[in-house]
PDB file of N, CA, C and O in Angstrom:
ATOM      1  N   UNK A   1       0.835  -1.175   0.000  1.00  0.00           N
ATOM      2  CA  UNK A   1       0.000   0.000   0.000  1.00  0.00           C
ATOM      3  C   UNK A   1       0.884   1.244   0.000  1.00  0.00           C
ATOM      4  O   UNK A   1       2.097   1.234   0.206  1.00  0.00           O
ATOM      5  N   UNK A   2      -0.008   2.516  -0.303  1.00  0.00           N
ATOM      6  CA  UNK A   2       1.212   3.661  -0.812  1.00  0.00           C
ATOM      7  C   UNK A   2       0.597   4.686  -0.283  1.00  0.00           C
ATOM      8  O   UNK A   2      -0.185   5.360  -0.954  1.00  0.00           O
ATOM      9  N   UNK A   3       0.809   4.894   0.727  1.00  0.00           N
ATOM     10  CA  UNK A   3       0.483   6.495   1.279  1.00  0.00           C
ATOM     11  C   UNK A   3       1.405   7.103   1.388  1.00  0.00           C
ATOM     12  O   UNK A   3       2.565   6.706   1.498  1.00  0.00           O
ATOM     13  N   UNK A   4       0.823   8.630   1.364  1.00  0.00           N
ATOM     14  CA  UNK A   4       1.695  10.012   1.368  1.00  0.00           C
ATOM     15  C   UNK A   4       1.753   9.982   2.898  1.00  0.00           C
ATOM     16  O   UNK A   4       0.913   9.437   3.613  1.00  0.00           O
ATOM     17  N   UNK A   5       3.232  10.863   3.462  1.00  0.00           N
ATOM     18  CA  UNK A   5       3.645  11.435   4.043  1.00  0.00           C
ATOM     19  C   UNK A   5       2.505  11.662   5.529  1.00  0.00           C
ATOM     20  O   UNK A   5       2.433  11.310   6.706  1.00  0.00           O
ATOM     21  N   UNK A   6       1.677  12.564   4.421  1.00  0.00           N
ATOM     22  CA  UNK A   6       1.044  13.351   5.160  1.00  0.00           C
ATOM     23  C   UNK A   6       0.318  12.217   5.783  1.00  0.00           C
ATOM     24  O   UNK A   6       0.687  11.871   6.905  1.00  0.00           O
ATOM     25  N   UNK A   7      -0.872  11.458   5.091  1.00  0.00           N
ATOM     26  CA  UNK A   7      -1.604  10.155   5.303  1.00  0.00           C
ATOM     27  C   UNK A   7      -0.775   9.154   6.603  1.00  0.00           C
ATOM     28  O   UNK A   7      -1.592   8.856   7.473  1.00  0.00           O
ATOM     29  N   UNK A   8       0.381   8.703   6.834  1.00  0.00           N
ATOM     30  CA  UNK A   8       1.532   8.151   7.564  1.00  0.00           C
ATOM     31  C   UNK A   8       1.589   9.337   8.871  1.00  0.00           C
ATOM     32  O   UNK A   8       1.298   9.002  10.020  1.00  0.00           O
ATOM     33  N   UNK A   9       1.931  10.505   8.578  1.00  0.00           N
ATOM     34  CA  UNK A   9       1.646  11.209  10.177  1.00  0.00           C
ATOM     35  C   UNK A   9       0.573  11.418  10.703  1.00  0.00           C
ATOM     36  O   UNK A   9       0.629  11.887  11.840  1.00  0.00           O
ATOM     37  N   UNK A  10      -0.828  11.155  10.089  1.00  0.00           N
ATOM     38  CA  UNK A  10      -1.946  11.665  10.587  1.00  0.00           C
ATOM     39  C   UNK A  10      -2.385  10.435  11.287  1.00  0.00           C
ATOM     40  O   UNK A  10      -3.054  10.587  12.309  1.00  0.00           O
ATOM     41  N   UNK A  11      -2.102   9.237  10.879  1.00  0.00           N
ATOM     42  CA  UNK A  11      -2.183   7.944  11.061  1.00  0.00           C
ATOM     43  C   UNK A  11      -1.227   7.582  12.346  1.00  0.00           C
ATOM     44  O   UNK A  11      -1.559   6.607  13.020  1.00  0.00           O
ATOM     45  N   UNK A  12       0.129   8.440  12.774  1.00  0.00           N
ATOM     46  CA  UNK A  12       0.707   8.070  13.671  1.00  0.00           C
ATOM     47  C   UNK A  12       0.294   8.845  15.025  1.00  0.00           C
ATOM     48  O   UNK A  12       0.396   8.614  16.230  1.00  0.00           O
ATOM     49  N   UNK A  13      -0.236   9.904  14.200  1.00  0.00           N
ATOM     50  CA  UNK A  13      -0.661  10.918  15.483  1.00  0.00           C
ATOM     51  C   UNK A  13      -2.154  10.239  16.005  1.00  0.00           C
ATOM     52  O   UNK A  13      -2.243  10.433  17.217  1.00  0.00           O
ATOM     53  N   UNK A  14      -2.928   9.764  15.662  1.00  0.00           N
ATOM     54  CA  UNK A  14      -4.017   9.045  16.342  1.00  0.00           C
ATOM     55  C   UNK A  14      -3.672   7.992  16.922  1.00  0.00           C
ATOM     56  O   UNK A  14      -4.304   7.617  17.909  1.00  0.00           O
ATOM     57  N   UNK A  15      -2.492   7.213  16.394  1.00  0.00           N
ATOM     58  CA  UNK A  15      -2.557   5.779  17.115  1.00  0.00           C
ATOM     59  C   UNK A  15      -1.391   6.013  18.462  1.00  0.00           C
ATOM     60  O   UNK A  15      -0.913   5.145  19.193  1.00  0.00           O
ATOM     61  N   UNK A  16      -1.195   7.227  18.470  1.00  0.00           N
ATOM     62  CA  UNK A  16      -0.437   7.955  20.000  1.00  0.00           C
ATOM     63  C   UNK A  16      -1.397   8.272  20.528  1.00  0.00           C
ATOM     64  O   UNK A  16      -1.459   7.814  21.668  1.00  0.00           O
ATOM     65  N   UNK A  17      -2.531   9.086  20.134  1.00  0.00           N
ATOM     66  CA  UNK A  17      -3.634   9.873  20.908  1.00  0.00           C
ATOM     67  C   UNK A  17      -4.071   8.784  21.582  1.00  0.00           C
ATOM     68  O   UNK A  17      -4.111   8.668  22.806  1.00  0.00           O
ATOM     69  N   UNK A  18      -4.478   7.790  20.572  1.00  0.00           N
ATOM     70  CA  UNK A  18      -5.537   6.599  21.322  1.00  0.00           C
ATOM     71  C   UNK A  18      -4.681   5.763  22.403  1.00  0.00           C
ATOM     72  O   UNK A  18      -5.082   5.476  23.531  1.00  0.00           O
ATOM     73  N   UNK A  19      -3.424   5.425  21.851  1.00  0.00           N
ATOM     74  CA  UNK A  19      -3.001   4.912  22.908  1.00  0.00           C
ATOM     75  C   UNK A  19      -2.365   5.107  24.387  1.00  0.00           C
ATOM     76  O   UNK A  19      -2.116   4.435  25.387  1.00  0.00           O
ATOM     77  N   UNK A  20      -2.243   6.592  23.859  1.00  0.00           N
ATOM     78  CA  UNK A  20      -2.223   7.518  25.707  1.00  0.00           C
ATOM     79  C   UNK A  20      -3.565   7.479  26.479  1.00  0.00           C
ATOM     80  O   UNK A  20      -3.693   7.266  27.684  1.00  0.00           O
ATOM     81  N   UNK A  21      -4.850   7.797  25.293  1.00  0.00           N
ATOM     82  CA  UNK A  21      -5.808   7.328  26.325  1.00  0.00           C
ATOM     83  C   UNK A  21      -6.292   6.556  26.851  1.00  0.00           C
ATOM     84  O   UNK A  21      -6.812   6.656  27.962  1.00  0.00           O
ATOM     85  N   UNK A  22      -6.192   4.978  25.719  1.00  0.00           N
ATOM     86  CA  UNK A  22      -6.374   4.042  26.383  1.00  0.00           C
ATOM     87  C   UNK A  22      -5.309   4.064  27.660  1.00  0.00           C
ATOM     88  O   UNK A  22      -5.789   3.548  28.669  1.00  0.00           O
ATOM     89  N   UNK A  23      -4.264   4.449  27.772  1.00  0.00           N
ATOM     90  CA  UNK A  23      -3.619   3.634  29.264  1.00  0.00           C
ATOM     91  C   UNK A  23      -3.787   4.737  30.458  1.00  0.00           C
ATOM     92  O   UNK A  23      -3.683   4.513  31.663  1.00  0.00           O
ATOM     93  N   UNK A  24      -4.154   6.332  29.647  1.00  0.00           N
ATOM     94  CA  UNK A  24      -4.841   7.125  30.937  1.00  0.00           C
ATOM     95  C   UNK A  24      -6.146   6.272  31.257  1.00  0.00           C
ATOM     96  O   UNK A  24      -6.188   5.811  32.397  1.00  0.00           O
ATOM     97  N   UNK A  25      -6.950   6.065  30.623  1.00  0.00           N
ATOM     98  CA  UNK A  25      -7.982   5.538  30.811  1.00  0.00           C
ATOM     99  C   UNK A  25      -8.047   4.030  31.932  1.00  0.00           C
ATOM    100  O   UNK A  25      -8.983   3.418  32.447  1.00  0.00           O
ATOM    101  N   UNK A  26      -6.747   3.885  31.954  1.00  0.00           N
ATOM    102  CA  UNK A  26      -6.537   1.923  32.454  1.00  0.00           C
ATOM    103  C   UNK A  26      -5.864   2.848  34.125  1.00  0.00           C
ATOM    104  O   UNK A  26      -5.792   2.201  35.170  1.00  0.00           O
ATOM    105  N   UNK A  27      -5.648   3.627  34.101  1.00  0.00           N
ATOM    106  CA  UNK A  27      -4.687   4.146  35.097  1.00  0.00           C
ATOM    107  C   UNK A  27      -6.124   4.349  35.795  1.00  0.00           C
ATOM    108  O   UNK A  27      -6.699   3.489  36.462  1.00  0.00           O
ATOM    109  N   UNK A  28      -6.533   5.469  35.555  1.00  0.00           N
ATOM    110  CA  UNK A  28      -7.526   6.129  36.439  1.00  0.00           C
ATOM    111  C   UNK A  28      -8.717   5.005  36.483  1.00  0.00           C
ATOM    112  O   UNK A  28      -9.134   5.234  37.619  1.00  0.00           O
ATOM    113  N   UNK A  29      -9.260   4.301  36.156  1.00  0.00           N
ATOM    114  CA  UNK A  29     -10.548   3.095  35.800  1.00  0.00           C
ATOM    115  C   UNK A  29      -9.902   2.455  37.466  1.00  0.00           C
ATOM    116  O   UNK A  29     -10.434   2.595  38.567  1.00  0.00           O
ATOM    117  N   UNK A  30      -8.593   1.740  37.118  1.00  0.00           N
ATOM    118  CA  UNK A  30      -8.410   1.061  38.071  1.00  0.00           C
ATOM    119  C   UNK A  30      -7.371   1.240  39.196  1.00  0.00           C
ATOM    120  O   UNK A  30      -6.849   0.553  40.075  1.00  0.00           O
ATOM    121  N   UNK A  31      -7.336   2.307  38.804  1.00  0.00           N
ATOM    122  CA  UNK A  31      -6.269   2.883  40.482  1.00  0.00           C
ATOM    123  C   UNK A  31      -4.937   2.147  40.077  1.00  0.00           C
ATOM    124  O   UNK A  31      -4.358   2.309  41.151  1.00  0.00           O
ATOM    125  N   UNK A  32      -4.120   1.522  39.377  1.00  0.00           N
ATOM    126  CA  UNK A  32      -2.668   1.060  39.109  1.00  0.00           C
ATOM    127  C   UNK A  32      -1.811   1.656  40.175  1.00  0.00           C
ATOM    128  O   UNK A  32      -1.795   2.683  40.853  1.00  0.00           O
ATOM    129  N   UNK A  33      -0.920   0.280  39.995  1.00  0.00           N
ATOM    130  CA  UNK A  33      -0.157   0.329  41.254  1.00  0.00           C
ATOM    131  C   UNK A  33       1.072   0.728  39.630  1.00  0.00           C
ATOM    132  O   UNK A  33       0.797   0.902  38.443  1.00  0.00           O
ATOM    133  N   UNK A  34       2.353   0.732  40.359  1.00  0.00           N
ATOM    134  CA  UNK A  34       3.126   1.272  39.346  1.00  0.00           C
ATOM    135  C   UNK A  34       3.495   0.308  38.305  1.00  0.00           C
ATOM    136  O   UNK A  34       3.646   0.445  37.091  1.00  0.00           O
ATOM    137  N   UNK A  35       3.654  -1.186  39.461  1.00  0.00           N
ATOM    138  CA  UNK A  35       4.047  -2.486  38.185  1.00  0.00           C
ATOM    139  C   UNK A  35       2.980  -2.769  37.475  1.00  0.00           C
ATOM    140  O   UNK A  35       3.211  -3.349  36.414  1.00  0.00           O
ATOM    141  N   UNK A  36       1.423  -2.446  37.835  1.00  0.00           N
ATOM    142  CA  UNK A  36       0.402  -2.885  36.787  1.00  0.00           C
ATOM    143  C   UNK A  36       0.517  -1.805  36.153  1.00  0.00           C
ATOM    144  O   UNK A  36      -0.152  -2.067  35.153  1.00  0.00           O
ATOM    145  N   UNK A  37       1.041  -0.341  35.959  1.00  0.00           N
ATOM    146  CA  UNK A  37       1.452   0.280  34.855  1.00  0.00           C
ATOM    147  C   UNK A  37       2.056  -0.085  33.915  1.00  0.00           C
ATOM    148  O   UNK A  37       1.615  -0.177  32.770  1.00  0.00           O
ATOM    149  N   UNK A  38       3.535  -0.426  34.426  1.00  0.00           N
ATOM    150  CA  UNK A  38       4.300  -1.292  33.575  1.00  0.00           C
ATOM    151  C   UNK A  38       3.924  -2.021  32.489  1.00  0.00           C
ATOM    152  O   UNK A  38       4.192  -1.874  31.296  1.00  0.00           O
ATOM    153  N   UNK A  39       3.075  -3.063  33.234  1.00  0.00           N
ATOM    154  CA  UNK A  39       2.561  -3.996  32.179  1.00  0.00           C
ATOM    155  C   UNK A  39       1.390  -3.759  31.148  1.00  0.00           C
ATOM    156  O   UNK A  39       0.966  -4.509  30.268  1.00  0.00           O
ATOM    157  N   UNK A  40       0.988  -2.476  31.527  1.00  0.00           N
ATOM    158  CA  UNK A  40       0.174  -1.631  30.729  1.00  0.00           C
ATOM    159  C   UNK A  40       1.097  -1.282  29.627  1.00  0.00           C
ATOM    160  O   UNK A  40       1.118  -1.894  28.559  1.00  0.00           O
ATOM    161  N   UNK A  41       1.593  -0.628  29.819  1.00  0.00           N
ATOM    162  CA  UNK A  41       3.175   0.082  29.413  1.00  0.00           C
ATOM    163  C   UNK A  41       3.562  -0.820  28.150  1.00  0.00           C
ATOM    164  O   UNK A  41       3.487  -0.420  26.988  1.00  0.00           O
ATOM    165  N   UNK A  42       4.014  -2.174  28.563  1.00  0.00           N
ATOM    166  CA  UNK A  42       4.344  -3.274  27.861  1.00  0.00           C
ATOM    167  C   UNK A  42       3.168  -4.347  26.252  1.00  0.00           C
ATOM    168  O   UNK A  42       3.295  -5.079  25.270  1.00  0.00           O
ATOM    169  N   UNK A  43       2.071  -3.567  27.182  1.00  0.00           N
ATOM    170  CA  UNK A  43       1.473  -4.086  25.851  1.00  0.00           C
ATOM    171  C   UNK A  43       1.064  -3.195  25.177  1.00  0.00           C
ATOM    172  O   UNK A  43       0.444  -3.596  24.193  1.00  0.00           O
ATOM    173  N   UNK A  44       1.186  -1.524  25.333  1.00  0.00           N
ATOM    174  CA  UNK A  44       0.723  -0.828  24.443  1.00  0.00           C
ATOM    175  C   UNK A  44       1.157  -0.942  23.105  1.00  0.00           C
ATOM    176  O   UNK A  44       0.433  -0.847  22.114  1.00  0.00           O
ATOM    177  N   UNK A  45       2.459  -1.164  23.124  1.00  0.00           N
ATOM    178  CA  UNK A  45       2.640  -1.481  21.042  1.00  0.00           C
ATOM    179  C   UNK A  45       1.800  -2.377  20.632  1.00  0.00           C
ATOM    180  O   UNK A  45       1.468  -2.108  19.478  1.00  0.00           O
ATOM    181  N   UNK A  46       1.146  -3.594  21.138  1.00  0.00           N
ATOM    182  CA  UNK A  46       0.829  -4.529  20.354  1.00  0.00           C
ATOM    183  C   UNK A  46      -0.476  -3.748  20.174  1.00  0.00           C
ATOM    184  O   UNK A  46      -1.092  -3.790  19.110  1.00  0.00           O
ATOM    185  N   UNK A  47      -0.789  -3.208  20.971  1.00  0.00           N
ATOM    186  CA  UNK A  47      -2.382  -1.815  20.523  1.00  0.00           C
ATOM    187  C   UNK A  47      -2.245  -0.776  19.540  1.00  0.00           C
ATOM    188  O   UNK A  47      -3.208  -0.231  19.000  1.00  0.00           O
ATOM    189  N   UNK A  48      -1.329  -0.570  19.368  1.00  0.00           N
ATOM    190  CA  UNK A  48      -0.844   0.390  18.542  1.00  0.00           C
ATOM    191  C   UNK A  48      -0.847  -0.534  17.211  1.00  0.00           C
ATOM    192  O   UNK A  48      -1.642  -0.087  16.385  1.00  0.00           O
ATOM    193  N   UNK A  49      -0.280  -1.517  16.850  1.00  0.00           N
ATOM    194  CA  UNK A  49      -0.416  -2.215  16.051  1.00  0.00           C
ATOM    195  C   UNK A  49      -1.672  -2.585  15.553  1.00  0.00           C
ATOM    196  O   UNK A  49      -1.944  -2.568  14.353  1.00  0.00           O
ATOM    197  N   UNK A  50      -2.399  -2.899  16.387  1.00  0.00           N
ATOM    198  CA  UNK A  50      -3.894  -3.445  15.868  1.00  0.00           C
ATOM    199  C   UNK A  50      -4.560  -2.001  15.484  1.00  0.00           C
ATOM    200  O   UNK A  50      -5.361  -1.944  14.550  1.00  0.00           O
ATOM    201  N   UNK A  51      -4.252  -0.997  16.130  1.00  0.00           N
ATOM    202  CA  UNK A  51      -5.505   0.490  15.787  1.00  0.00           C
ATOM    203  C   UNK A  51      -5.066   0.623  14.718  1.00  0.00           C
ATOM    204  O   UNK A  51      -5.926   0.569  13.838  1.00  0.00           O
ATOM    205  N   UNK A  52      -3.570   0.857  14.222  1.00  0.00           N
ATOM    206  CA  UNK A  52      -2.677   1.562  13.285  1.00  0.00           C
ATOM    207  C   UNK A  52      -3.583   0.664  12.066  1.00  0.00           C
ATOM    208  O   UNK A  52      -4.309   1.342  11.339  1.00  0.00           O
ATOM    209  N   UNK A  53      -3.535  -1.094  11.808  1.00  0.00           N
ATOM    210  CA  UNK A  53      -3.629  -1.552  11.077  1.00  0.00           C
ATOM    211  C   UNK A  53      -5.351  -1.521  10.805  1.00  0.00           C
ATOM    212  O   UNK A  53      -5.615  -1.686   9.614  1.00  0.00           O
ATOM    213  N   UNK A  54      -6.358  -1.371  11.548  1.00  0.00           N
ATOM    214  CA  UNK A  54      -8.233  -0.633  11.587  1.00  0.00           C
ATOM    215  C   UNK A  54      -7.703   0.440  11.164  1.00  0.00           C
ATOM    216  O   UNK A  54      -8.252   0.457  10.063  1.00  0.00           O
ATOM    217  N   UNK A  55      -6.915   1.566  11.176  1.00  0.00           N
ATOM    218  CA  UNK A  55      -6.873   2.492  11.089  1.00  0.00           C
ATOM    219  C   UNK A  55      -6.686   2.914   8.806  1.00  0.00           C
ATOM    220  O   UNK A  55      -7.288   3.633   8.008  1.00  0.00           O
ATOM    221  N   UNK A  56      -5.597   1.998   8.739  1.00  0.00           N
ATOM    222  CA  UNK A  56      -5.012   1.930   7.475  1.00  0.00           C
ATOM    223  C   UNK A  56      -6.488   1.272   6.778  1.00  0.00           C
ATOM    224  O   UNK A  56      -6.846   2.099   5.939  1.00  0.00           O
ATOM    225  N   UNK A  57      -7.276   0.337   6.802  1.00  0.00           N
ATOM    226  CA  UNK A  57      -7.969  -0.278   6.692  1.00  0.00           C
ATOM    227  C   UNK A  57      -9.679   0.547   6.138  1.00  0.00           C
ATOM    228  O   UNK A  57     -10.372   0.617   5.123  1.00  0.00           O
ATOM    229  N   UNK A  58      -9.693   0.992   7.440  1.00  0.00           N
ATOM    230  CA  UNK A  58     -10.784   1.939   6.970  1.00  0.00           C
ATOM    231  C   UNK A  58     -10.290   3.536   5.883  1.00  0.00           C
ATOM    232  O   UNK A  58     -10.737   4.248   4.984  1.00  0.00           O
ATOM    233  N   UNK A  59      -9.593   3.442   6.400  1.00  0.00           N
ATOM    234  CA  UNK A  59      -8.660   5.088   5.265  1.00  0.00           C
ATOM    235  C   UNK A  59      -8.537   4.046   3.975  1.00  0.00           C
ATOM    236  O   UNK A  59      -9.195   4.701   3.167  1.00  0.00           O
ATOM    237  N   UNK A  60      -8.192   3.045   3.367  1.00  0.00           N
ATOM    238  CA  UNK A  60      -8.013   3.248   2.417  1.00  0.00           C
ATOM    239  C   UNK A  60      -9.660   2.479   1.777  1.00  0.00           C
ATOM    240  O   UNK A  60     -10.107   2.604   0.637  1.00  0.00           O
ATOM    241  N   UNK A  61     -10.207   1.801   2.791  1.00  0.00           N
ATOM    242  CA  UNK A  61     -11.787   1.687   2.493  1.00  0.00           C
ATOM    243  C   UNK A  61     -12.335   3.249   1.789  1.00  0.00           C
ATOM    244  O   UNK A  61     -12.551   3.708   0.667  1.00  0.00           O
ATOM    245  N   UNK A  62     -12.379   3.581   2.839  1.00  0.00           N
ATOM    246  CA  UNK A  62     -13.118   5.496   2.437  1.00  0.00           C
ATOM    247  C   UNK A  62     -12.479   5.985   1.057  1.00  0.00           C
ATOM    248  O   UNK A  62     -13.246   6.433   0.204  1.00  0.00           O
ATOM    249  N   UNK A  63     -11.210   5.925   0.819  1.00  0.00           N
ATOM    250  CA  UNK A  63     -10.745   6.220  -0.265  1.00  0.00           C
ATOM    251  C   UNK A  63     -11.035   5.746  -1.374  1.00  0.00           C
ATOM    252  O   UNK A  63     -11.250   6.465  -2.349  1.00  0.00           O
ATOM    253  N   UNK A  64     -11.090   4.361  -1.405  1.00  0.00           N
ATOM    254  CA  UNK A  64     -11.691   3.952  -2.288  1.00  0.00           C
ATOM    255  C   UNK A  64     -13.179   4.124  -3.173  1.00  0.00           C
ATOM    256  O   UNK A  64     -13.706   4.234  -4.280  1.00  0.00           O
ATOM    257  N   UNK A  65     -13.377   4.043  -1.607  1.00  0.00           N
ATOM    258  CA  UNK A  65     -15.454   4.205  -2.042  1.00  0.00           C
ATOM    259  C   UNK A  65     -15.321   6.021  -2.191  1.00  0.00           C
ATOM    260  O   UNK A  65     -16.333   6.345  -2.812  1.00  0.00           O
ATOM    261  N   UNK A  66     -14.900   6.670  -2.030  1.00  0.00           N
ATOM    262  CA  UNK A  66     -14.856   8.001  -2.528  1.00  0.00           C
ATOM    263  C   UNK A  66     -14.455   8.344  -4.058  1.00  0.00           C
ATOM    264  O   UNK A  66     -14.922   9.218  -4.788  1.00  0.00           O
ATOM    265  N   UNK A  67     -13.249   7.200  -4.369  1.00  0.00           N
ATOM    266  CA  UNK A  67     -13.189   7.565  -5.537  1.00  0.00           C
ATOM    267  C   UNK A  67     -14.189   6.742  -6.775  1.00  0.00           C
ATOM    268  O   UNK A  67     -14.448   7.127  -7.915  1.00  0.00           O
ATOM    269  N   UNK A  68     -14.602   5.522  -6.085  1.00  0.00           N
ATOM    270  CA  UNK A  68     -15.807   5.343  -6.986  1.00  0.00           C
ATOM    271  C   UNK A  68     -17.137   6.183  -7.425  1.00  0.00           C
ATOM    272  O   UNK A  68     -17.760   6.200  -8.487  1.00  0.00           O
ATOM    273  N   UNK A  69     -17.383   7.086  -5.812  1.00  0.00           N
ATOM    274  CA  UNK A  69     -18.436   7.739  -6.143  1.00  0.00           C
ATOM    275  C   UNK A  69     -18.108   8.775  -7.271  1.00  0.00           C
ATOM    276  O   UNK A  69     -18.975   9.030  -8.107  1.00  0.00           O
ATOM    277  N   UNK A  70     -16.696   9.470  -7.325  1.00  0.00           N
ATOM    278  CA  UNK A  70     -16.608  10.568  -8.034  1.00  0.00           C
ATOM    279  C   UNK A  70     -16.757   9.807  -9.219  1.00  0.00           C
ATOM    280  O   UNK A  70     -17.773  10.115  -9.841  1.00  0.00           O
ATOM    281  N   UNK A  71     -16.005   8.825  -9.783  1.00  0.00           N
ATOM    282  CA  UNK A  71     -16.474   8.187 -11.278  1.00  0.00           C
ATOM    283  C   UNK A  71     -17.568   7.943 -11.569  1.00  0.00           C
ATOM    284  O   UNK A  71     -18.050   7.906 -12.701  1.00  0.00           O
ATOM    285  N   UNK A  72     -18.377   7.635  -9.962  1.00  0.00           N
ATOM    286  CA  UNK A  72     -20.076   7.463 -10.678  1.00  0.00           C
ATOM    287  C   UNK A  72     -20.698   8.350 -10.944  1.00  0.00           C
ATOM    288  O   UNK A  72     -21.843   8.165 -11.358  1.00  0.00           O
ATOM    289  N   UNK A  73     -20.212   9.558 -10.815  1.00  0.00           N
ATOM    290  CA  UNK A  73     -20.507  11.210 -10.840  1.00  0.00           C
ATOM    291  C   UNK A  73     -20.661  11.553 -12.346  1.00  0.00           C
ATOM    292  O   UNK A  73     -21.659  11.820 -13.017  1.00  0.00           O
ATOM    293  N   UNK A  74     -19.277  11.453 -12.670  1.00  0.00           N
ATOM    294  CA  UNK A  74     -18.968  12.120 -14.353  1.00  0.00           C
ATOM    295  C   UNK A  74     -19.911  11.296 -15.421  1.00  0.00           C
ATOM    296  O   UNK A  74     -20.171  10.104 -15.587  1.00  0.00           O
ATOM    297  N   UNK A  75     -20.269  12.447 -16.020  1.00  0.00           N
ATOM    298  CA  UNK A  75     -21.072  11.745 -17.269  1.00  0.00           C
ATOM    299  C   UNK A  75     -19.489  11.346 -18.143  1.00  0.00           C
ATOM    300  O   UNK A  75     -18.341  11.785 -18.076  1.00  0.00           O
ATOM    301  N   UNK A  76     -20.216  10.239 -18.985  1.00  0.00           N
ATOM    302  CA  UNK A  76     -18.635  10.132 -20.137  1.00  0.00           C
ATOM    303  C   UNK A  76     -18.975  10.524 -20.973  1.00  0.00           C
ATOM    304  O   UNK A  76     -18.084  10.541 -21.823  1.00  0.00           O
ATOM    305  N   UNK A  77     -20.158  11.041 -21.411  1.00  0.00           N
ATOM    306  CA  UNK A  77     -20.388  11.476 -22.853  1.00  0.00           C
ATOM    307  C   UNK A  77     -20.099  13.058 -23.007  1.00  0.00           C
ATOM    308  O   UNK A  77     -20.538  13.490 -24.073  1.00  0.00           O
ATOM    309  N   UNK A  78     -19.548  13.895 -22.303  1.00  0.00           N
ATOM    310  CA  UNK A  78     -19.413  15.353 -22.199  1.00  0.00           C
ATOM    311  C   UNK A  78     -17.393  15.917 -22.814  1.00  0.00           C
ATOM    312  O   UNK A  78     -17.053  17.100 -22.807  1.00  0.00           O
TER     313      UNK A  78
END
């Protein structure tokens, strides 16, 4: 798959957002002691991995079906 630049940072900057909140979210939910941080800590890449890859997934879904609609748009006879 071939994304721009731009597409690749916008994509990295959500799957940071989400994954700071998921583990603010795991912190404050359950009061963490510092080692069940840790291990919070420890599995956040493999979360990052799974959003990043929903993430790529639906972006290039939308893209797609966007650019079908515009072809279903144009007349060809003009």
């Amino acid at each position: 798959m071939h994304y721009t630049r731009y597409e690749l940072r916008i994509a990295r900057f959500y799957m940071i957002l989400l994954s700071l909140a998921f583990v603010a979210a795991l912190i404050v939910i359950a009061g963490a002691t510092v080692w069940q941080i840790l291990i919070v800590l420890l599995y956040t890449p493999m979360l990052e991995i799974a959003v990043s890859a929903a993430v790529f997934k639906v972006q290039s879904y939308w893209k797609k079906r966007r650019q079908s609609l515009e072809a279903a748009s144009i007349p060809w006879d003009v």
